[in-house]
Amino acid sequence: MSKVKIKELLQTPATGQEVNVKGWVRTKREGKNVAFIAINDGSTIHNIQAVADVQLLGEDALKLVTTGACLSVTGQLVASQGAGQSVEVMAQRIDVYGAADPEKYPLQPKKHSLEFLREIAHLRPRTNTFGAVFRIRHAMAFAVHQYFNDRGFFCLHTPIITGSDAEGAGEMFRVTTLDPLRPPRNEDGTVDYRRDFFGKETNLTVSGQLEGELGALALSQVYTFGPTFRAENSNTPRHLAEFWMIEPEMAFYDLQDNMDLAENFLKYLVQYALDHCLDDLTFLENRLIEEEKTRKKEEQSPMGLLEKLRFVVESQFERLTYTEAVAILIKSKANQKGQFHFPVGWGTDLQSEHERYLVEKHFKKPVILTNYPKAIKAFYMKQDEDGKTVRAMDVLFPGIGEIIGGSQREENYDKLSARVREMGIHEESLWWYLETRKYGTAPHSGFGLGFERLILFVTGLSNIRDVIPFPRTPQNAEF
Ligand code: ATP
Ligand code: MN
């Protein structure tokens, strides 16, 4: 008799065959003669019920069967008498792998706040909510590779340790093996990084894009999907210090092609979740409905989770320029009534409140903003003819704000190196990047999708700390 995942078991017709289930106890209800044990093994949101005869198994043995304990249950698979499940296991034998002292086990079967569960991130995968989130996260990671593989993109692993600080000056985590108390020093007292492990200053990457471009200018279409690190001290519900990013780079794509790909990709991922994660999404939708009941009417969202996901798949994303968006924001009621915390005006970066106004109040659907002022965007973006803007695009989502940032890349060597100097970037550290524009340059584009922002959207959760197994944020690297 082989052990079977609960997900499969629940789909198996009950013919009285003997089965073995292994998993963790969610709840136990005890009657005089029988105990009902709900077991979950993480393969699905649903539990299987084991029915245990107290006389047969012994009262003492059943004492160890408490919430959180890990069991192996062997018995007959039978049609369930009770409502809520089609099959159940009539236990003939129960082995307890690990008991969980009910006086101490932190995850008793009652409602816990997400804040509390963050403090026990080592146990929270055992809750329904986090089981659902992490299964969906897996499905989305799989779908990312599926999408690109189906379209002839190659997965390129870009480095995690980087020697170029071009993108994120001041926002990077240093990587060093030098003794912090006694580092080697130059004559002027500064640290001599030539004697560090790599012979130069190194950091954790903030993006795989620059190396991704090198790949695209040879393999035509590539993508990276890796961890990125930002030492920005922004304690927001949408920022992590360590997050995962998906970055496709495509030769021969202009900004239009780039937008088309981004929109198609996002819709594919959301549709994939609807097709493959319906049980988990339904659970999360109901959870959200319960949570919303505690909120004020005006803060409740007009759509349920599934409806919101279907809506995104079906709607055509609104595309407009940054300049057009700023005009809308300036004229908006919210602005006239002074409801924005940050001022809007041409030339300043849009804050998440502005992005969300455009998406949630004005257009009521996802929005792609393009052609931002060059002063607020990175050096590598292709410059527009007007000399003021660059071919940037940000995709904005309801409840999230920016989910994708991308651009057509500057392929002209003279323009690119002039911009590098203009922005005071250390040109020598980028020699390899600039050389691709000297030899066989090509028009090309790409973007970065923040994986956790996608998971936030798909799960309907509101804090990014709840969609990554072990979040890293300022002052927090536990687990
Ligand atoms: P934001 O303005 O929201 O900080 P950004 O402009 O810094 O975003 P990019 O540098 O364009 O973002 O990065 C690409 C994508 O990575 C973003 O669209 C977003 O989805 C995601 N992202 C950026 N910073 C973070 C972060 N600290 N934590 C999680 N995801 C992030
Ligand atoms: Mn940022």
Coordinates of C-alpha atoms and ligand atoms in Angstrom, one line a residue:
M1 CA 0.0 0.0 0.0
S2 CA 1.5 3.3 -1.1
K3 CA 1.1 6.6 0.6
V4 CA -1.0 9.0 -1.4
K5 CA -1.2 12.8 -1.4
I6 CA -4.4 14.1 0.1
K7 CA -5.1 16.0 -3.2
E8 CA -5.2 12.7 -5.1
L9 CA -7.0 10.9 -2.3
L10 CA -9.9 13.3 -2.4
Q11 CA -10.4 12.6 -6.1
T12 CA -10.2 8.8 -5.6
P13 CA -13.5 6.9 -5.6
A14 CA -14.0 5.1 -2.3
T15 CA -13.9 1.4 -2.8
G16 CA -12.8 0.4 0.7
Q17 CA -9.2 0.1 -0.4
E18 CA -6.5 0.5 2.3
V19 CA -4.6 3.8 2.1
N20 CA -1.9 5.6 4.0
V21 CA -2.0 9.3 4.6
K22 CA 0.8 11.4 6.2
G23 CA 0.3 15.0 7.3
W24 CA -0.3 17.4 10.1
V25 CA -3.4 17.6 12.3
R26 CA -5.5 20.7 11.7
T27 CA -8.3 19.9 14.2
K28 CA -9.6 17.0 16.2
R29 CA -13.2 16.7 17.3
E30 CA -13.8 14.1 19.9
G31 CA -17.0 12.2 20.6
K32 CA -17.5 9.5 23.1
N33 CA -16.6 6.6 20.8
V34 CA -15.0 8.2 17.8
A35 CA -12.6 11.1 17.1
F36 CA -12.7 13.0 13.8
I37 CA -9.2 14.2 12.8
A38 CA -8.7 16.7 10.0
I39 CA -5.3 16.1 8.3
N40 CA -3.5 18.3 5.8
D41 CA -0.3 17.5 3.9
G42 CA 0.0 20.8 2.0
S43 CA -0.9 19.2 -1.4
T44 CA -4.2 21.0 -1.4
I45 CA -6.2 23.5 0.7
H46 CA -8.6 20.7 1.6
N47 CA -8.1 18.3 4.6
I48 CA -8.9 14.7 4.7
Q49 CA -10.9 13.4 7.6
A50 CA -9.7 10.4 9.5
V51 CA -12.3 8.7 11.7
A52 CA -10.7 7.0 14.7
D53 CA -12.4 4.5 16.9
V54 CA -11.4 5.3 20.5
Q55 CA -11.6 1.8 21.7
L56 CA -9.7 0.4 18.7
L57 CA -6.8 2.8 18.9
G58 CA -6.8 3.5 22.6
E59 CA -7.5 6.7 24.5
D60 CA -3.8 7.3 25.4
A61 CA -2.6 7.1 21.8
L62 CA -5.3 9.6 20.7
K63 CA -4.1 12.0 23.4
L64 CA -1.1 12.7 21.3
V65 CA -3.2 13.5 18.3
T66 CA -3.6 17.2 18.7
T67 CA -3.5 20.3 16.4
G68 CA -0.1 20.5 14.8
A69 CA 1.0 16.9 15.4
C70 CA 2.4 15.0 12.5
L71 CA 0.8 11.6 11.8
S72 CA 0.8 8.6 9.5
V73 CA -2.7 7.2 9.3
T74 CA -3.5 3.8 7.7
G75 CA -7.0 2.7 7.1
Q76 CA -9.8 2.1 4.6
L77 CA -11.0 4.8 2.2
V78 CA -14.7 5.0 2.5
A79 CA -17.5 7.3 1.4
S80 CA -18.0 10.0 4.0
Q81 CA -21.1 10.1 6.1
G82 CA -20.7 13.7 6.9
A83 CA -21.1 16.8 4.7
G84 CA -18.1 18.6 3.4
Q85 CA -16.0 15.8 2.0
S86 CA -16.7 12.9 -0.3
V87 CA -14.3 10.4 1.2
E88 CA -12.7 9.8 4.6
V89 CA -10.3 7.3 6.1
M90 CA -11.5 4.8 8.7
A91 CA -8.3 4.7 10.8
Q92 CA -6.9 1.2 11.6
R93 CA -3.5 2.4 12.7
I94 CA -2.1 5.8 13.7
D95 CA 1.6 6.5 14.1
V96 CA 2.6 9.8 15.6
Y97 CA 5.8 11.1 14.1
G98 CA 5.8 14.3 16.1
A99 CA 3.5 15.5 18.8
A100 CA 2.8 19.2 19.4
D101 CA 2.2 20.1 23.0
P102 CA -1.2 21.8 22.9
E103 CA -0.2 24.1 25.8
K104 CA 2.6 25.5 23.7
Y105 CA 1.9 25.0 20.0
P106 CA 1.5 28.6 18.7
L107 CA -0.9 27.7 15.9
Q108 CA -4.1 26.7 17.7
P109 CA -7.1 26.4 15.4
K110 CA -8.5 30.0 15.7
K111 CA -8.1 33.1 13.7
H112 CA -4.6 34.6 13.8
S113 CA -3.7 38.0 12.5
L114 CA -1.2 38.1 9.6
E115 CA 1.0 40.3 11.8
F116 CA 1.2 37.6 14.4
L117 CA 1.8 34.9 11.7
R118 CA 4.8 36.9 10.4
E119 CA 6.4 36.5 13.8
I120 CA 6.1 32.7 13.4
A121 CA 7.1 32.5 9.8
H122 CA 8.6 29.1 10.5
L123 CA 5.1 27.7 11.2
R124 CA 2.8 29.9 9.1
P125 CA 3.1 27.6 6.0
R126 CA 0.9 25.3 8.0
T127 CA -2.0 27.7 7.9
N128 CA -4.7 27.6 5.1
T129 CA -3.8 31.1 4.0
F130 CA -0.1 30.6 3.6
G131 CA -0.5 27.1 2.1
A132 CA -2.7 28.8 -0.5
V133 CA -0.3 31.6 -1.1
F134 CA 2.8 29.4 -1.5
R135 CA 1.1 27.0 -3.8
I136 CA 0.0 29.9 -6.0
R137 CA 3.5 31.3 -5.8
H138 CA 4.8 28.0 -7.1
A139 CA 2.3 27.9 -9.9
M140 CA 3.2 31.5 -11.0
A141 CA 7.0 30.7 -11.0
F142 CA 6.2 27.6 -13.2
A143 CA 4.0 29.6 -15.5
V144 CA 6.7 32.2 -16.0
H145 CA 9.1 29.6 -17.4
Q146 CA 6.3 28.0 -19.4
Y147 CA 5.4 31.3 -21.0
F148 CA 8.9 32.1 -22.2
N149 CA 9.8 28.6 -23.1
D150 CA 6.7 28.4 -25.4
R151 CA 7.8 31.6 -27.1
G152 CA 11.5 30.7 -27.7
F153 CA 13.0 32.8 -25.0
F154 CA 16.1 31.5 -23.2
C155 CA 16.5 31.6 -19.5
L156 CA 19.8 33.4 -18.7
H157 CA 21.2 33.3 -15.2
T158 CA 22.7 36.7 -14.5
P159 CA 25.1 37.3 -11.6
I160 CA 23.9 38.0 -8.0
I161 CA 27.2 39.5 -7.0
T162 CA 28.0 42.5 -9.2
G163 CA 30.9 44.8 -9.6
S164 CA 28.9 47.6 -11.3
D165 CA 27.0 50.1 -9.2
A166 CA 25.5 51.8 -12.2
E167 CA 21.8 51.4 -11.3
G168 CA 21.4 51.6 -7.6
A169 CA 24.0 53.9 -6.1
G170 CA 23.4 54.1 -2.4
E171 CA 20.8 51.3 -2.5
M172 CA 23.0 48.3 -2.6
F173 CA 24.2 45.8 -0.1
R174 CA 28.0 45.5 0.0
V175 CA 29.6 42.1 -0.4
T176 CA 33.0 41.8 1.2
T177 CA 35.3 39.4 3.1
L178 CA 37.3 42.2 4.7
D179 CA 37.6 42.5 8.4
P180 CA 35.2 45.3 9.4
L181 CA 37.4 46.2 12.3
R182 CA 40.8 46.2 10.5
P183 CA 40.3 46.7 6.8
P184 CA 43.4 47.3 4.6
R185 CA 43.6 51.0 3.9
N186 CA 45.0 53.3 1.2
E187 CA 47.4 56.1 2.1
D188 CA 44.5 58.5 2.4
G189 CA 42.7 56.3 4.9
T190 CA 40.0 55.0 2.6
V191 CA 39.4 51.2 2.5
D192 CA 41.6 49.5 -0.1
Y193 CA 39.1 47.3 -1.9
R194 CA 41.8 46.0 -4.3
R195 CA 42.6 43.7 -1.4
D196 CA 39.0 42.5 -1.0
F197 CA 37.9 39.1 -2.3
F198 CA 37.2 40.2 -5.9
G199 CA 39.9 42.9 -6.0
K200 CA 37.2 45.6 -6.2
E201 CA 34.1 46.8 -4.6
T202 CA 31.2 44.4 -5.1
N203 CA 27.5 44.4 -4.2
L204 CA 24.4 42.3 -4.4
T205 CA 22.6 43.0 -7.7
V206 CA 19.6 45.3 -7.9
S207 CA 18.6 44.0 -11.3
G208 CA 19.9 41.5 -13.9
Q209 CA 19.0 43.8 -16.7
L210 CA 22.4 45.0 -17.9
E211 CA 23.7 41.4 -18.2
G212 CA 20.3 40.4 -19.7
E213 CA 20.9 42.9 -22.5
L214 CA 24.2 41.3 -23.3
G215 CA 22.3 38.0 -23.7
A216 CA 19.6 39.6 -25.9
L217 CA 22.2 41.0 -28.2
A218 CA 23.3 37.4 -29.1
L219 CA 20.3 35.1 -28.3
S220 CA 17.7 37.6 -29.4
Q221 CA 15.2 36.9 -26.6
V222 CA 16.2 36.0 -23.1
Y223 CA 14.8 36.4 -19.6
T224 CA 16.2 36.2 -16.1
F225 CA 14.3 35.2 -13.0
G226 CA 16.3 35.7 -10.0
P227 CA 16.6 37.4 -6.6
T228 CA 17.4 41.1 -6.4
F229 CA 18.4 43.2 -3.4
R230 CA 17.7 46.8 -2.5
A231 CA 18.9 48.5 0.6
E232 CA 16.3 51.2 0.3
N233 CA 14.9 52.0 3.7
S234 CA 11.3 52.1 2.6
N235 CA 9.1 50.3 5.0
T236 CA 6.1 50.0 2.8
P237 CA 3.6 47.2 2.1
R238 CA 5.1 46.9 -1.4
H239 CA 8.9 46.9 -0.8
L240 CA 11.2 44.1 0.2
A241 CA 15.0 44.3 0.7
E242 CA 15.2 40.9 -1.1
F243 CA 12.7 40.2 -3.9
W244 CA 12.5 38.2 -7.1
M245 CA 12.3 39.8 -10.5
I246 CA 11.5 38.5 -13.9
E247 CA 13.4 40.5 -16.6
P248 CA 12.9 39.7 -20.3
E249 CA 15.2 41.4 -22.8
M250 CA 14.4 41.3 -26.5
A251 CA 16.4 42.4 -29.5
F252 CA 14.4 44.0 -32.3
Y253 CA 11.5 45.0 -30.0
D254 CA 10.5 48.7 -29.8
L255 CA 8.5 50.2 -27.0
Q256 CA 5.2 49.2 -28.6
D257 CA 6.3 45.5 -28.8
N258 CA 7.6 45.8 -25.2
M259 CA 4.1 46.9 -24.0
D260 CA 2.4 44.2 -26.0
L261 CA 4.6 41.6 -24.4
A262 CA 4.1 42.9 -20.9
E263 CA 0.4 43.0 -21.2
N264 CA 0.1 39.6 -22.8
F265 CA 2.5 38.1 -20.2
L266 CA 0.5 39.5 -17.2
K267 CA -2.7 38.3 -18.7
Y268 CA -1.2 34.8 -19.3
L269 CA 0.0 34.6 -15.7
V270 CA -3.4 35.7 -14.2
Q271 CA -5.2 33.3 -16.5
Y272 CA -2.8 30.5 -15.5
A273 CA -3.7 31.1 -11.8
L274 CA -7.4 31.0 -12.6
D275 CA -6.9 27.7 -14.5
H276 CA -4.7 26.0 -12.0
C277 CA -5.3 27.4 -8.6
L278 CA -9.0 27.8 -8.3
D279 CA -9.4 26.1 -4.9
D280 CA -6.8 28.3 -3.4
L281 CA -8.1 31.4 -5.0
T282 CA -11.6 30.6 -3.9
F283 CA -10.3 30.2 -0.3
L284 CA -8.5 33.5 -0.5
E285 CA -11.6 35.2 -2.0
N286 CA -13.7 34.1 0.9
R287 CA -11.1 35.1 3.4
L288 CA -11.0 38.5 1.8
I289 CA -14.8 38.8 2.0
E290 CA -14.6 38.1 5.8
E291 CA -11.8 40.6 6.2
E292 CA -13.7 43.3 4.3
K293 CA -16.6 43.1 6.6
T294 CA -14.5 44.7 9.3
R295 CA -13.8 47.6 7.0
K296 CA -15.6 50.8 6.3
K297 CA -18.0 50.6 3.3
E298 CA -15.9 53.0 1.1
E299 CA -12.7 51.0 1.7
Q300 CA -14.3 47.8 0.6
S301 CA -13.4 46.7 -2.9
P302 CA -16.2 46.6 -5.4
M303 CA -15.0 43.3 -6.9
G304 CA -14.3 39.9 -5.4
L305 CA -10.9 38.4 -6.0
L306 CA -11.9 36.1 -8.9
E307 CA -13.9 38.8 -10.6
K308 CA -10.9 41.2 -10.3
L309 CA -8.6 38.6 -11.9
R310 CA -11.0 37.9 -14.7
F311 CA -11.5 41.6 -15.2
V312 CA -7.8 42.1 -15.8
V313 CA -7.5 39.2 -18.2
E314 CA -10.4 40.6 -20.2
S315 CA -9.7 44.3 -20.2
Q316 CA -7.4 46.2 -22.6
F317 CA -4.8 48.1 -20.6
E318 CA -5.1 51.8 -21.0
R319 CA -1.9 53.3 -22.6
L320 CA -1.0 56.9 -22.3
T321 CA 2.1 59.1 -21.9
Y322 CA 3.4 60.4 -18.6
T323 CA 2.6 63.9 -19.8
E324 CA -1.0 63.0 -20.4
A325 CA -1.3 61.3 -17.0
V326 CA 0.1 64.4 -15.2
A327 CA -2.5 66.6 -16.9
I328 CA -5.2 64.2 -15.7
L329 CA -3.9 64.2 -12.2
I330 CA -3.6 68.0 -12.0
K331 CA -7.2 68.4 -13.2
S332 CA -8.4 65.6 -10.9
K333 CA -10.9 66.3 -8.0
A334 CA -8.5 64.6 -5.6
N335 CA -5.8 67.1 -6.5
Q336 CA -8.1 70.1 -6.3
K337 CA -9.4 69.0 -3.0
G338 CA -5.8 68.6 -1.8
Q339 CA -6.2 64.8 -1.2
F340 CA -2.7 63.9 -2.5
H341 CA 0.1 63.8 0.1
F342 CA 2.7 64.5 -2.6
P343 CA 2.4 67.3 -5.2
V344 CA 1.9 66.5 -8.9
G345 CA 3.6 68.4 -11.6
W346 CA 5.4 67.7 -14.8
G347 CA 8.9 66.5 -14.0
T348 CA 8.3 64.9 -10.6
D349 CA 8.1 61.1 -10.2
L350 CA 4.6 59.8 -9.6
Q351 CA 3.9 58.4 -6.2
S352 CA 1.9 55.3 -5.6
E353 CA -1.1 57.4 -4.6
H354 CA -1.0 59.0 -8.0
E355 CA -0.6 55.7 -9.8
R356 CA -3.4 54.2 -7.9
Y357 CA -5.7 57.2 -8.6
L358 CA -5.2 56.7 -12.3
V359 CA -5.8 53.0 -12.2
E360 CA -8.6 52.7 -9.5
K361 CA -10.5 56.0 -9.9
H362 CA -9.9 57.4 -13.3
F363 CA -9.5 54.6 -15.8
K364 CA -10.7 51.7 -13.6
K365 CA -8.3 49.2 -15.2
P366 CA -4.6 48.5 -15.6
V367 CA -2.7 51.4 -17.1
I368 CA 0.6 51.6 -19.0
L369 CA 2.4 55.0 -18.8
T370 CA 5.1 55.8 -21.3
N371 CA 7.6 58.5 -22.2
Y372 CA 8.7 59.7 -18.7
P373 CA 11.0 62.7 -18.2
K374 CA 14.5 61.5 -18.7
A375 CA 15.7 63.1 -15.4
I376 CA 13.6 60.7 -13.3
K377 CA 14.6 57.5 -15.3
A378 CA 17.7 55.4 -15.7
F379 CA 20.6 56.2 -18.0
Y380 CA 20.0 53.3 -20.4
M381 CA 16.5 54.3 -21.6
K382 CA 16.2 55.4 -25.2
Q383 CA 16.0 59.1 -25.6
D384 CA 13.0 60.6 -27.4
E385 CA 13.5 63.1 -30.2
D386 CA 12.2 65.9 -28.0
G387 CA 15.3 65.6 -25.8
K388 CA 13.1 65.7 -22.7
T389 CA 11.6 62.3 -22.3
V390 CA 12.7 58.7 -22.7
R391 CA 11.0 55.6 -24.0
A392 CA 10.1 54.2 -20.6
M393 CA 7.0 52.3 -19.7
D394 CA 5.5 51.5 -16.3
V395 CA 2.6 49.1 -15.9
L396 CA 0.3 50.1 -13.1
F397 CA -2.1 47.7 -11.4
P398 CA -5.1 48.2 -9.1
G399 CA -4.2 47.9 -5.4
I400 CA -0.5 47.7 -6.3
G401 CA 0.6 50.7 -8.3
E402 CA 3.8 49.9 -10.3
I403 CA 4.0 46.2 -11.1
I404 CA 6.3 46.4 -14.1
G405 CA 9.0 49.0 -15.1
G406 CA 10.7 48.8 -18.4
S407 CA 11.9 50.6 -21.5
Q408 CA 13.3 50.6 -25.0
R409 CA 17.0 50.7 -24.4
E410 CA 19.3 53.3 -25.9
E411 CA 21.2 51.5 -28.6
N412 CA 23.2 54.5 -29.9
Y413 CA 26.8 54.5 -28.5
D414 CA 27.3 58.3 -28.5
K415 CA 24.0 59.1 -26.9
L416 CA 24.4 56.4 -24.3
S417 CA 27.9 57.3 -23.2
A418 CA 27.0 61.0 -23.2
R419 CA 24.1 60.2 -20.9
V420 CA 26.4 58.1 -18.6
R421 CA 28.8 61.0 -18.2
E422 CA 26.0 63.5 -17.8
M423 CA 24.6 61.5 -14.9
G424 CA 28.0 61.2 -13.2
I425 CA 28.1 57.4 -13.6
H426 CA 31.5 55.7 -13.5
E427 CA 32.0 55.0 -17.2
E428 CA 34.9 52.6 -16.8
S429 CA 32.9 50.2 -14.7
L430 CA 30.4 49.9 -17.6
W431 CA 32.9 49.4 -20.4
W432 CA 31.5 46.0 -21.2
Y433 CA 27.9 47.3 -21.4
L434 CA 28.9 50.2 -23.6
E435 CA 30.8 47.9 -26.0
T436 CA 27.6 46.2 -27.1
R437 CA 26.6 49.5 -28.6
K438 CA 30.0 49.7 -30.4
Y439 CA 29.8 46.3 -32.0
G440 CA 26.7 45.1 -33.7
T441 CA 24.2 47.2 -31.7
A442 CA 20.5 46.6 -32.3
P443 CA 17.3 48.2 -31.2
H444 CA 16.1 46.3 -28.1
S445 CA 13.7 46.5 -25.2
G446 CA 12.9 44.8 -21.9
F447 CA 11.2 45.1 -18.6
G448 CA 11.2 43.9 -15.0
L449 CA 8.2 42.4 -13.3
G450 CA 8.4 42.3 -9.5
F451 CA 7.4 38.7 -8.7
E452 CA 6.0 39.5 -5.2
R453 CA 3.9 42.3 -6.6
L454 CA 2.4 39.9 -9.0
I455 CA 1.7 37.4 -6.2
L456 CA 0.2 40.3 -4.1
F457 CA -2.2 41.0 -7.0
V458 CA -3.1 37.4 -7.7
T459 CA -3.7 36.5 -4.0
G460 CA -5.4 39.7 -3.1
L461 CA -3.3 40.1 0.0
S462 CA -2.2 43.6 0.9
N463 CA 1.3 43.2 2.5
I464 CA 4.3 42.0 0.4
R465 CA 5.7 40.4 3.6
D466 CA 2.9 37.8 3.3
V467 CA 3.7 36.6 -0.2
I468 CA 7.3 35.5 0.2
P469 CA 8.1 32.7 2.6
F470 CA 10.7 34.6 4.6
P471 CA 10.6 38.3 4.1
R472 CA 13.7 40.5 4.4
T473 CA 12.9 44.1 5.4
P474 CA 14.7 46.8 7.3
Q475 CA 15.5 45.5 10.8
N476 CA 14.3 42.0 10.0
A477 CA 16.2 39.0 8.7
E478 CA 14.8 36.4 11.1
F479 CA 14.3 32.8 9.9
Ligands
ATP1 P1 8.9 51.5 -7.0 O1 8.8 52.9 -7.6 O2 7.6 50.9 -6.7 O3 9.9 51.5 -5.8 P2 11.0 51.0 -8.9 O4 10.7 52.1 -9.9 O5 12.1 51.1 -7.9 O6 9.6 50.6 -8.2 P3 12.1 49.1 -10.9 O7 13.5 49.5 -10.5 O8 11.5 49.6 -12.2 O9 11.1 49.6 -9.7 O10 11.9 47.5 -10.7 C1 11.1 46.7 -11.5 C2 10.0 46.1 -10.7 O11 10.4 45.5 -9.5 C3 8.9 47.1 -10.2 O12 8.0 47.4 -11.1 C4 8.3 46.4 -9.0 O13 7.4 45.4 -9.5 C5 9.5 45.6 -8.5 N1 10.1 46.2 -7.3 C6 10.9 47.3 -7.3 N2 11.4 47.5 -6.0 C7 10.9 46.5 -5.2 C8 11.0 46.2 -3.9 N3 11.8 46.9 -3.0 N4 10.3 45.1 -3.4 C9 9.6 44.3 -4.2 N5 9.4 44.6 -5.5 C10 10.0 45.7 -6.1
MN2 MN 12.0 51.7 -5.9

